[in-house]
């Protein structure tokens, strides 16, 4: 993981595919068709999508069947849908998060996805309440075939692996895991 010089990127692109995921925010505002093609060309096996990426592609006339065919043709999968924010915060934050969550389910139901990212939040109440809210998200996500990844960030109320694991384990959800992202690299813990 980490930032690579262009020579390293070229060498990596010539190697067999790995579990690299082209995150939704990595390449700006490319359209979904262009993102799928780019991911395949540079050796990513999966992409991350926001519900708005999917909604834009649909508004441009791409059907779910078209999008699934593009993904299959390029050998790329939708690895992650992202990202639910505000999920453990006050009602107004949770309402925005609920809207994103419903959008993630549209993507998963329409073209498939591996996991849904649950990310930044504030806490309304204690960690037990946050754990219960995370568990509820996991229950809903299971109905759509999604694993739920809890991303921990050092500046948030779930700042480290220990706290994230407390929430994940406390949820008792079989489809839950914790996830760490660092600037310039992605590392997973399952």
PDB file of C-alpha atoms in Angstrom:
ATOM      1  CA  UNK A   1       0.000   0.000   0.000  1.00  0.00           C
ATOM      2  CA  UNK A   2       1.050   3.627  -0.284  1.00  0.00           C
ATOM      3  CA  UNK A   3       1.760   6.221  -2.904  1.00  0.00           C
ATOM      4  CA  UNK A   4       3.786   4.812  -5.792  1.00  0.00           C
ATOM      5  CA  UNK A   5       5.903   6.407  -8.458  1.00  0.00           C
ATOM      6  CA  UNK A   6       4.594   5.993 -12.008  1.00  0.00           C
ATOM      7  CA  UNK A   7       7.174   3.245 -12.728  1.00  0.00           C
ATOM      8  CA  UNK A   8       5.792   1.266  -9.775  1.00  0.00           C
ATOM      9  CA  UNK A   9       2.219   1.808 -10.961  1.00  0.00           C
ATOM     10  CA  UNK A  10       3.107   0.552 -14.448  1.00  0.00           C
ATOM     11  CA  UNK A  11       4.785  -2.539 -12.985  1.00  0.00           C
ATOM     12  CA  UNK A  12       1.791  -3.207 -10.745  1.00  0.00           C
ATOM     13  CA  UNK A  13      -0.621  -2.912 -13.690  1.00  0.00           C
ATOM     14  CA  UNK A  14       1.284  -5.718 -15.463  1.00  0.00           C
ATOM     15  CA  UNK A  15       0.939  -8.102 -12.521  1.00  0.00           C
ATOM     16  CA  UNK A  16      -2.061 -10.366 -11.963  1.00  0.00           C
ATOM     17  CA  UNK A  17      -5.060  -8.600 -10.430  1.00  0.00           C
ATOM     18  CA  UNK A  18      -5.115  -8.195  -6.684  1.00  0.00           C
ATOM     19  CA  UNK A  19      -7.835  -7.121  -4.320  1.00  0.00           C
ATOM     20  CA  UNK A  20      -7.362  -3.444  -5.091  1.00  0.00           C
ATOM     21  CA  UNK A  21     -10.485  -1.335  -4.895  1.00  0.00           C
ATOM     22  CA  UNK A  22     -10.780   1.985  -6.683  1.00  0.00           C
ATOM     23  CA  UNK A  23     -12.580   4.000  -4.017  1.00  0.00           C
ATOM     24  CA  UNK A  24     -15.410   6.304  -5.022  1.00  0.00           C
ATOM     25  CA  UNK A  25     -13.621   9.511  -4.063  1.00  0.00           C
ATOM     26  CA  UNK A  26     -10.258   8.638  -5.601  1.00  0.00           C
ATOM     27  CA  UNK A  27     -10.741   9.841  -9.165  1.00  0.00           C
ATOM     28  CA  UNK A  28     -13.163  12.697  -8.941  1.00  0.00           C
ATOM     29  CA  UNK A  29     -16.299  12.919 -10.974  1.00  0.00           C
ATOM     30  CA  UNK A  30     -15.730  10.385 -13.746  1.00  0.00           C
ATOM     31  CA  UNK A  31     -18.901   8.786 -15.022  1.00  0.00           C
ATOM     32  CA  UNK A  32     -19.601   5.228 -13.982  1.00  0.00           C
ATOM     33  CA  UNK A  33     -18.830   3.719 -17.409  1.00  0.00           C
ATOM     34  CA  UNK A  34     -15.481   5.540 -17.523  1.00  0.00           C
ATOM     35  CA  UNK A  35     -14.700   4.514 -13.947  1.00  0.00           C
ATOM     36  CA  UNK A  36     -15.360   0.837 -14.716  1.00  0.00           C
ATOM     37  CA  UNK A  37     -13.105   0.971 -17.779  1.00  0.00           C
ATOM     38  CA  UNK A  38     -10.338   2.817 -15.933  1.00  0.00           C
ATOM     39  CA  UNK A  39     -10.429   0.413 -12.986  1.00  0.00           C
ATOM     40  CA  UNK A  40     -10.024  -2.568 -15.316  1.00  0.00           C
ATOM     41  CA  UNK A  41      -7.272  -0.899 -17.327  1.00  0.00           C
ATOM     42  CA  UNK A  42      -5.103  -0.153 -14.298  1.00  0.00           C
ATOM     43  CA  UNK A  43      -5.612  -3.461 -12.536  1.00  0.00           C
ATOM     44  CA  UNK A  44      -8.337  -2.918  -9.953  1.00  0.00           C
ATOM     45  CA  UNK A  45     -10.743  -5.793  -9.471  1.00  0.00           C
ATOM     46  CA  UNK A  46     -13.352  -3.659  -7.751  1.00  0.00           C
ATOM     47  CA  UNK A  47     -14.739  -0.156  -7.483  1.00  0.00           C
ATOM     48  CA  UNK A  48     -16.473   1.812  -4.789  1.00  0.00           C
ATOM     49  CA  UNK A  49     -19.654   3.705  -5.584  1.00  0.00           C
ATOM     50  CA  UNK A  50     -21.775   6.322  -3.914  1.00  0.00           C
ATOM     51  CA  UNK A  51     -25.517   6.134  -4.523  1.00  0.00           C
ATOM     52  CA  UNK A  52     -25.247   9.394  -6.477  1.00  0.00           C
ATOM     53  CA  UNK A  53     -22.816   7.720  -8.945  1.00  0.00           C
ATOM     54  CA  UNK A  54     -25.376   5.022  -9.627  1.00  0.00           C
ATOM     55  CA  UNK A  55     -28.289   7.478  -9.808  1.00  0.00           C
ATOM     56  CA  UNK A  56     -26.380   9.611 -12.343  1.00  0.00           C
ATOM     57  CA  UNK A  57     -25.651   6.579 -14.530  1.00  0.00           C
ATOM     58  CA  UNK A  58     -29.315   5.592 -14.427  1.00  0.00           C
ATOM     59  CA  UNK A  59     -30.381   9.170 -15.283  1.00  0.00           C
ATOM     60  CA  UNK A  60     -28.038   9.040 -18.303  1.00  0.00           C
ATOM     61  CA  UNK A  61     -30.020   6.072 -19.605  1.00  0.00           C
ATOM     62  CA  UNK A  62     -27.953   3.106 -18.379  1.00  0.00           C
ATOM     63  CA  UNK A  63     -30.193   0.291 -17.186  1.00  0.00           C
ATOM     64  CA  UNK A  64     -29.160  -2.095 -14.427  1.00  0.00           C
ATOM     65  CA  UNK A  65     -28.633  -4.737 -17.108  1.00  0.00           C
ATOM     66  CA  UNK A  66     -26.353  -2.328 -19.033  1.00  0.00           C
ATOM     67  CA  UNK A  67     -24.307  -1.605 -15.923  1.00  0.00           C
ATOM     68  CA  UNK A  68     -24.038  -5.278 -14.945  1.00  0.00           C
ATOM     69  CA  UNK A  69     -22.901  -6.085 -18.497  1.00  0.00           C
ATOM     70  CA  UNK A  70     -20.229  -3.347 -18.376  1.00  0.00           C
ATOM     71  CA  UNK A  71     -18.940  -4.679 -15.074  1.00  0.00           C
ATOM     72  CA  UNK A  72     -18.861  -8.244 -16.414  1.00  0.00           C
ATOM     73  CA  UNK A  73     -17.229  -7.225 -19.708  1.00  0.00           C
ATOM     74  CA  UNK A  74     -14.396  -5.499 -17.863  1.00  0.00           C
ATOM     75  CA  UNK A  75     -14.134  -8.086 -15.080  1.00  0.00           C
ATOM     76  CA  UNK A  76     -14.795  -5.471 -12.410  1.00  0.00           C
ATOM     77  CA  UNK A  77     -17.137  -5.753  -9.444  1.00  0.00           C
ATOM     78  CA  UNK A  78     -18.780  -3.176  -7.206  1.00  0.00           C
ATOM     79  CA  UNK A  79     -16.841  -3.978  -4.065  1.00  0.00           C
ATOM     80  CA  UNK A  80     -18.197  -1.238  -1.826  1.00  0.00           C
ATOM     81  CA  UNK A  81     -21.021   1.239  -1.604  1.00  0.00           C
ATOM     82  CA  UNK A  82     -20.364   4.232   0.573  1.00  0.00           C
ATOM     83  CA  UNK A  83     -20.746   5.816   2.957  1.00  0.00           C
ATOM     84  CA  UNK A  84     -23.323   6.164   5.682  1.00  0.00           C
ATOM     85  CA  UNK A  85     -22.516   9.193   7.823  1.00  0.00           C
ATOM     86  CA  UNK A  86     -24.269  10.367  10.976  1.00  0.00           C
ATOM     87  CA  UNK A  87     -25.622   6.921  11.814  1.00  0.00           C
ATOM     88  CA  UNK A  88     -25.105   7.278  15.583  1.00  0.00           C
ATOM     89  CA  UNK A  89     -25.732  11.009  15.833  1.00  0.00           C
ATOM     90  CA  UNK A  90     -28.770  13.169  16.470  1.00  0.00           C
ATOM     91  CA  UNK A  91     -31.976  12.674  14.488  1.00  0.00           C
ATOM     92  CA  UNK A  92     -31.143  15.199  11.741  1.00  0.00           C
ATOM     93  CA  UNK A  93     -27.788  13.498  11.037  1.00  0.00           C
ATOM     94  CA  UNK A  94     -29.381  10.058  11.106  1.00  0.00           C
ATOM     95  CA  UNK A  95     -32.032  11.173   8.605  1.00  0.00           C
ATOM     96  CA  UNK A  96     -29.304  12.107   6.109  1.00  0.00           C
ATOM     97  CA  UNK A  97     -27.553   8.813   6.822  1.00  0.00           C
ATOM     98  CA  UNK A  98     -30.815   6.914   6.292  1.00  0.00           C
ATOM     99  CA  UNK A  99     -31.164   8.490   2.853  1.00  0.00           C
ATOM    100  CA  UNK A 100     -27.644   7.385   1.894  1.00  0.00           C
ATOM    101  CA  UNK A 101     -28.340   3.921   3.310  1.00  0.00           C
ATOM    102  CA  UNK A 102     -31.443   3.546   1.112  1.00  0.00           C
ATOM    103  CA  UNK A 103     -29.320   4.639  -1.863  1.00  0.00           C
ATOM    104  CA  UNK A 104     -26.723   1.991  -1.048  1.00  0.00           C
ATOM    105  CA  UNK A 105     -29.473  -0.621  -1.143  1.00  0.00           C
ATOM    106  CA  UNK A 106     -30.596   0.656  -4.563  1.00  0.00           C
ATOM    107  CA  UNK A 107     -27.066   0.055  -5.849  1.00  0.00           C
ATOM    108  CA  UNK A 108     -26.770  -3.390  -4.254  1.00  0.00           C
ATOM    109  CA  UNK A 109     -30.185  -4.496  -5.493  1.00  0.00           C
ATOM    110  CA  UNK A 110     -29.632  -3.076  -8.984  1.00  0.00           C
ATOM    111  CA  UNK A 111     -26.077  -4.076  -9.869  1.00  0.00           C
ATOM    112  CA  UNK A 112     -24.701  -5.882  -6.830  1.00  0.00           C
ATOM    113  CA  UNK A 113     -22.156  -4.878  -4.226  1.00  0.00           C
ATOM    114  CA  UNK A 114     -19.956  -6.600  -1.693  1.00  0.00           C
ATOM    115  CA  UNK A 115     -20.092  -4.369   1.354  1.00  0.00           C
ATOM    116  CA  UNK A 116     -21.500  -1.096   2.587  1.00  0.00           C
ATOM    117  CA  UNK A 117     -19.273   1.387   4.397  1.00  0.00           C
ATOM    118  CA  UNK A 118     -20.494   2.963   7.627  1.00  0.00           C
ATOM    119  CA  UNK A 119     -18.299   5.899   8.482  1.00  0.00           C
ATOM    120  CA  UNK A 120     -18.191   9.297  10.146  1.00  0.00           C
ATOM    121  CA  UNK A 121     -20.648  10.113  12.869  1.00  0.00           C
ATOM    122  CA  UNK A 122     -21.109  11.958  16.083  1.00  0.00           C
ATOM    123  CA  UNK A 123     -22.510  10.141  19.083  1.00  0.00           C
ATOM    124  CA  UNK A 124     -25.929  10.822  20.517  1.00  0.00           C
ATOM    125  CA  UNK A 125     -25.775   8.801  23.689  1.00  0.00           C
ATOM    126  CA  UNK A 126     -23.148   6.250  24.584  1.00  0.00           C
ATOM    127  CA  UNK A 127     -21.288   3.537  22.706  1.00  0.00           C
ATOM    128  CA  UNK A 128     -23.988   0.990  23.596  1.00  0.00           C
ATOM    129  CA  UNK A 129     -26.572   3.050  21.704  1.00  0.00           C
ATOM    130  CA  UNK A 130     -24.169   3.404  18.764  1.00  0.00           C
ATOM    131  CA  UNK A 131     -23.677  -0.370  18.806  1.00  0.00           C
ATOM    132  CA  UNK A 132     -27.443  -0.937  18.709  1.00  0.00           C
ATOM    133  CA  UNK A 133     -27.778   1.458  15.772  1.00  0.00           C
ATOM    134  CA  UNK A 134     -24.925  -0.268  13.948  1.00  0.00           C
ATOM    135  CA  UNK A 135     -26.590  -3.644  14.569  1.00  0.00           C
ATOM    136  CA  UNK A 136     -29.838  -2.322  13.052  1.00  0.00           C
ATOM    137  CA  UNK A 137     -27.947  -1.202   9.942  1.00  0.00           C
ATOM    138  CA  UNK A 138     -26.391  -4.670   9.692  1.00  0.00           C
ATOM    139  CA  UNK A 139     -29.820  -6.303   9.945  1.00  0.00           C
ATOM    140  CA  UNK A 140     -31.194  -4.143   7.130  1.00  0.00           C
ATOM    141  CA  UNK A 141     -28.083  -4.657   4.996  1.00  0.00           C
ATOM    142  CA  UNK A 142     -28.341  -8.440   5.334  1.00  0.00           C
ATOM    143  CA  UNK A 143     -31.672  -8.261   3.489  1.00  0.00           C
ATOM    144  CA  UNK A 144     -29.703  -6.891   0.518  1.00  0.00           C
ATOM    145  CA  UNK A 145     -26.818  -9.362   0.716  1.00  0.00           C
ATOM    146  CA  UNK A 146     -24.335  -6.807   2.043  1.00  0.00           C
ATOM    147  CA  UNK A 147     -21.560  -7.029   4.573  1.00  0.00           C
ATOM    148  CA  UNK A 148     -21.215  -3.847   6.637  1.00  0.00           C
ATOM    149  CA  UNK A 149     -17.774  -2.335   7.220  1.00  0.00           C
ATOM    150  CA  UNK A 150     -17.355   0.078  10.105  1.00  0.00           C
ATOM    151  CA  UNK A 151     -14.656   2.576   9.194  1.00  0.00           C
ATOM    152  CA  UNK A 152     -12.827   4.058  12.135  1.00  0.00           C
ATOM    153  CA  UNK A 153     -11.150   7.433  11.901  1.00  0.00           C
ATOM    154  CA  UNK A 154      -8.787   8.920  14.501  1.00  0.00           C
ATOM    155  CA  UNK A 155     -10.709  12.202  14.696  1.00  0.00           C
ATOM    156  CA  UNK A 156     -14.125  10.631  15.321  1.00  0.00           C
ATOM    157  CA  UNK A 157     -15.894   8.984  18.240  1.00  0.00           C
ATOM    158  CA  UNK A 158     -14.772   5.578  16.937  1.00  0.00           C
ATOM    159  CA  UNK A 159     -11.083   6.473  16.687  1.00  0.00           C
ATOM    160  CA  UNK A 160      -9.335   3.116  16.687  1.00  0.00           C
ATOM    161  CA  UNK A 161      -9.550  -0.601  16.011  1.00  0.00           C
ATOM    162  CA  UNK A 162     -10.358  -1.444  19.628  1.00  0.00           C
ATOM    163  CA  UNK A 163     -13.411   0.839  19.716  1.00  0.00           C
ATOM    164  CA  UNK A 164     -14.552  -0.285  16.262  1.00  0.00           C
ATOM    165  CA  UNK A 165     -14.224  -3.921  17.275  1.00  0.00           C
ATOM    166  CA  UNK A 166     -16.262  -3.232  20.417  1.00  0.00           C
ATOM    167  CA  UNK A 167     -19.083  -1.950  18.203  1.00  0.00           C
ATOM    168  CA  UNK A 168     -18.747  -4.721  15.598  1.00  0.00           C
ATOM    169  CA  UNK A 169     -18.574  -7.535  18.168  1.00  0.00           C
ATOM    170  CA  UNK A 170     -21.340  -5.984  20.258  1.00  0.00           C
ATOM    171  CA  UNK A 171     -23.627  -5.875  17.240  1.00  0.00           C
ATOM    172  CA  UNK A 172     -23.610  -9.696  17.053  1.00  0.00           C
ATOM    173  CA  UNK A 173     -24.063  -9.257  13.312  1.00  0.00           C
ATOM    174  CA  UNK A 174     -22.633 -11.995  11.116  1.00  0.00           C
ATOM    175  CA  UNK A 175     -22.277  -9.479   8.272  1.00  0.00           C
ATOM    176  CA  UNK A 176     -20.182  -6.904  10.188  1.00  0.00           C
ATOM    177  CA  UNK A 177     -16.479  -6.057  10.093  1.00  0.00           C
ATOM    178  CA  UNK A 178     -14.222  -3.151  10.925  1.00  0.00           C
ATOM    179  CA  UNK A 179     -12.237  -1.182   8.370  1.00  0.00           C
ATOM    180  CA  UNK A 180      -9.299   1.211   8.611  1.00  0.00           C
ATOM    181  CA  UNK A 181      -8.300   3.715   5.967  1.00  0.00           C
ATOM    182  CA  UNK A 182      -5.193   5.807   6.063  1.00  0.00           C
ATOM    183  CA  UNK A 183      -4.216   8.670   3.821  1.00  0.00           C
ATOM    184  CA  UNK A 184      -2.579   7.188   0.752  1.00  0.00           C
ATOM    185  CA  UNK A 185      -3.357   3.585   1.493  1.00  0.00           C
ATOM    186  CA  UNK A 186      -6.150   1.186   2.304  1.00  0.00           C
ATOM    187  CA  UNK A 187      -5.714  -1.631   4.786  1.00  0.00           C
ATOM    188  CA  UNK A 188      -8.449  -3.996   5.904  1.00  0.00           C
ATOM    189  CA  UNK A 189      -8.929  -5.800   9.130  1.00  0.00           C
ATOM    190  CA  UNK A 190     -11.562  -8.500   9.195  1.00  0.00           C
TER     191      UNK A 190
END
